[in-house]
N, CA, C and O atoms as CSV, one atom per row, in Angstrom:
chain,resi,resn,atom,element,x,y,z
A,1,MET,N,N,-2.809,-14.804,13.697
A,1,MET,CA,C,-2.594,-15.285,15.040
A,1,MET,C,C,-2.651,-14.095,15.980
A,1,MET,O,O,-2.083,-13.043,15.688
A,2,ILE,N,N,-3.325,-14.252,17.094
A,2,ILE,CA,C,-3.299,-13.252,18.162
A,2,ILE,C,C,-2.847,-13.956,19.430
A,2,ILE,O,O,-3.467,-14.926,19.864
A,3,TRP,N,N,-1.774,-13.469,20.016
A,3,TRP,CA,C,-1.273,-14.016,21.272
A,3,TRP,C,C,-1.475,-12.952,22.330
A,3,TRP,O,O,-0.945,-11.847,22.219
A,4,TRP,N,N,-2.242,-13.284,23.360
A,4,TRP,CA,C,-2.494,-12.365,24.468
A,4,TRP,C,C,-1.596,-12.757,25.627
A,4,TRP,O,O,-1.739,-13.838,26.198
A,5,GLY,N,N,-0.672,-11.876,25.970
A,5,GLY,CA,C,0.213,-12.133,27.088
A,5,GLY,C,C,-0.435,-11.755,28.407
A,5,GLY,O,O,-1.536,-11.204,28.422
A,6,PRO,N,N,0.231,-12.042,29.508
A,6,PRO,CA,C,-0.298,-11.665,30.806
A,6,PRO,C,C,-0.304,-10.149,30.979
A,6,PRO,O,O,0.283,-9.416,30.182
A,7,SER,N,N,-0.962,-9.705,32.011
A,7,SER,CA,C,-1.047,-8.273,32.298
A,7,SER,C,C,0.348,-7.660,32.344
A,7,SER,O,O,1.246,-8.184,33.003
A,8,GLY,N,N,0.516,-6.564,31.651
A,8,GLY,CA,C,1.810,-5.891,31.607
A,8,GLY,C,C,2.689,-6.319,30.442
A,8,GLY,O,O,3.669,-5.642,30.132
A,9,ILE,N,N,2.357,-7.427,29.793
A,9,ILE,CA,C,3.140,-7.909,28.657
A,9,ILE,C,C,2.550,-7.424,27.345
A,9,ILE,O,O,3.278,-6.966,26.464
A,10,GLY,N,N,1.228,-7.523,27.211
A,10,GLY,CA,C,0.566,-7.044,26.001
A,10,GLY,C,C,0.180,-8.168,25.067
A,10,GLY,O,O,0.055,-9.322,25.478
A,11,ALA,N,N,-0.008,-7.821,23.800
A,11,ALA,CA,C,-0.470,-8.776,22.794
A,11,ALA,C,C,0.393,-8.677,21.547
A,11,ALA,O,O,1.024,-7.652,21.291
A,12,THR,N,N,0.412,-9.755,20.779
A,12,THR,CA,C,1.105,-9.804,19.504
A,12,THR,C,C,0.116,-10.299,18.464
A,12,THR,O,O,-0.643,-11.231,18.728
A,13,TYR,N,N,0.113,-9.691,17.286
A,13,TYR,CA,C,-0.926,-9.955,16.296
A,13,TYR,C,C,-0.472,-10.730,15.071
A,13,TYR,O,O,-1.300,-11.073,14.227
A,14,THR,N,N,0.823,-11.016,14.949
A,14,THR,CA,C,1.306,-11.824,13.824
A,14,THR,C,C,2.315,-12.845,14.346
A,14,THR,O,O,2.922,-12.653,15.399
A,15,ILE,N,N,2.482,-13.917,13.603
A,15,ILE,CA,C,3.438,-14.948,14.003
A,15,ILE,C,C,4.860,-14.389,13.980
A,15,ILE,O,O,5.673,-14.721,14.843
A,16,GLU,N,N,5.159,-13.549,13.004
A,16,GLU,CA,C,6.501,-12.971,12.906
A,16,GLU,C,C,6.829,-12.128,14.134
A,16,GLU,O,O,7.926,-12.231,14.684
A,17,ARG,N,N,5.881,-11.295,14.565
A,17,ARG,CA,C,6.116,-10.450,15.742
A,17,ARG,C,C,6.188,-11.284,17.017
A,17,ARG,O,O,6.946,-10.955,17.929
A,18,TYR,N,N,5.400,-12.366,17.087
A,18,TYR,CA,C,5.469,-13.274,18.234
A,18,TYR,C,C,6.872,-13.865,18.342
A,18,TYR,O,O,7.454,-13.911,19.426
A,19,ALA,N,N,7.407,-14.315,17.212
A,19,ALA,CA,C,8.744,-14.896,17.207
A,19,ALA,C,C,9.792,-13.859,17.589
A,19,ALA,O,O,10.751,-14.176,18.293
A,20,GLU,N,N,9.618,-12.632,17.134
A,20,GLU,CA,C,10.588,-11.566,17.405
A,20,GLU,C,C,10.488,-11.042,18.833
A,20,GLU,O,O,11.508,-10.857,19.497
A,21,GLN,N,N,9.275,-10.804,19.306
A,21,GLN,CA,C,9.086,-10.111,20.581
A,21,GLN,C,C,8.924,-11.030,21.785
A,21,GLN,O,O,9.286,-10.645,22.897
A,22,HIS,N,N,8.391,-12.237,21.594
A,22,HIS,CA,C,8.146,-13.092,22.752
A,22,HIS,C,C,9.049,-14.323,22.783
A,22,HIS,O,O,9.860,-14.471,23.697
A,23,SER,N,N,8.920,-15.190,21.809
A,23,SER,CA,C,9.690,-16.432,21.874
A,23,SER,C,C,11.171,-16.224,21.557
A,23,SER,O,O,12.017,-16.965,22.058
A,24,GLY,N,N,11.490,-15.233,20.737
A,24,GLY,CA,C,12.890,-14.970,20.391
A,24,GLY,C,C,13.774,-14.688,21.590
A,24,GLY,O,O,14.824,-15.318,21.724
A,25,PRO,N,N,13.396,-13.761,22.475
A,25,PRO,CA,C,14.218,-13.506,23.653
A,25,PRO,C,C,14.351,-14.724,24.574
A,25,PRO,O,O,15.418,-14.941,25.148
A,26,PHE,N,N,13.289,-15.521,24.725
A,26,PHE,CA,C,13.386,-16.733,25.543
A,26,PHE,C,C,14.336,-17.742,24.909
A,26,PHE,O,O,15.159,-18.340,25.603
A,27,ARG,N,N,14.228,-17.933,23.604
A,27,ARG,CA,C,15.115,-18.877,22.926
A,27,ARG,C,C,16.571,-18.414,23.008
A,27,ARG,O,O,17.474,-19.237,23.159
A,28,ALA,N,N,16.801,-17.122,22.910
A,28,ALA,CA,C,18.166,-16.596,23.013
A,28,ALA,C,C,18.707,-16.735,24.431
A,28,ALA,O,O,19.905,-16.946,24.620
A,29,GLY,N,N,17.835,-16.620,25.422
A,29,GLY,CA,C,18.260,-16.701,26.816
A,29,GLY,C,C,18.523,-18.111,27.309
A,29,GLY,O,O,19.268,-18.304,28.269
A,30,PHE,N,N,17.920,-19.098,26.661
A,30,PHE,CA,C,18.079,-20.488,27.076
A,30,PHE,C,C,18.704,-21.290,25.938
A,30,PHE,O,O,18.033,-22.092,25.290
A,31,THR,N,N,19.983,-21.066,25.707
A,31,THR,CA,C,20.655,-21.693,24.568
A,31,THR,C,C,20.980,-23.161,24.805
A,31,THR,O,O,21.238,-23.887,23.846
A,32,ASP,N,N,20.975,-23.618,26.052
A,32,ASP,CA,C,21.327,-25.011,26.338
A,32,ASP,C,C,20.094,-25.913,26.456
A,32,ASP,O,O,20.153,-26.957,27.104
A,33,ARG,N,N,18.985,-25.518,25.836
A,33,ARG,CA,C,17.757,-26.301,25.929
A,33,ARG,C,C,17.864,-27.577,25.097
A,33,ARG,O,O,18.618,-27.642,24.127
A,34,LYS,N,N,17.090,-28.592,25.499
A,34,LYS,CA,C,17.041,-29.836,24.741
A,34,LYS,C,C,15.664,-30.463,24.907
A,34,LYS,O,O,14.967,-30.207,25.889
A,35,PHE,N,N,15.284,-31.275,23.952
A,35,PHE,CA,C,14.005,-31.977,23.980
A,35,PHE,C,C,14.244,-33.373,24.522
A,35,PHE,O,O,15.049,-34.123,23.969
A,36,ASN,N,N,13.545,-33.735,25.613
A,36,ASN,CA,C,13.772,-35.041,26.227
A,36,ASN,C,C,12.701,-36.067,25.862
A,36,ASN,O,O,12.695,-37.164,26.421
A,37,GLY,N,N,11.804,-35.741,24.949
A,37,GLY,CA,C,10.810,-36.687,24.483
A,37,GLY,C,C,9.499,-36.666,25.229
A,37,GLY,O,O,8.605,-37.446,24.899
A,38,HIS,N,N,9.343,-35.810,26.221
A,38,HIS,CA,C,8.102,-35.742,26.983
A,38,HIS,C,C,7.359,-34.454,26.657
A,38,HIS,O,O,7.889,-33.358,26.842
A,39,VAL,N,N,6.141,-34.590,26.176
A,39,VAL,CA,C,5.299,-33.438,25.870
A,39,VAL,C,C,3.972,-33.647,26.572
A,39,VAL,O,O,3.337,-34.691,26.422
A,40,LEU,N,N,3.558,-32.660,27.331
A,40,LEU,CA,C,2.268,-32.765,28.026
A,40,LEU,C,C,1.217,-31.998,27.296
A,40,LEU,O,O,0.064,-31.967,27.727
């Protein structure tokens, strides 16, 4: 997997690093999230 972030963010080349460096901090910052059944 290659994830290209916006300018200034960079890229991630493995799923593990994506989870650690990109989605992990967002998930930790938004602990009260919930799924309401709508996916676009």
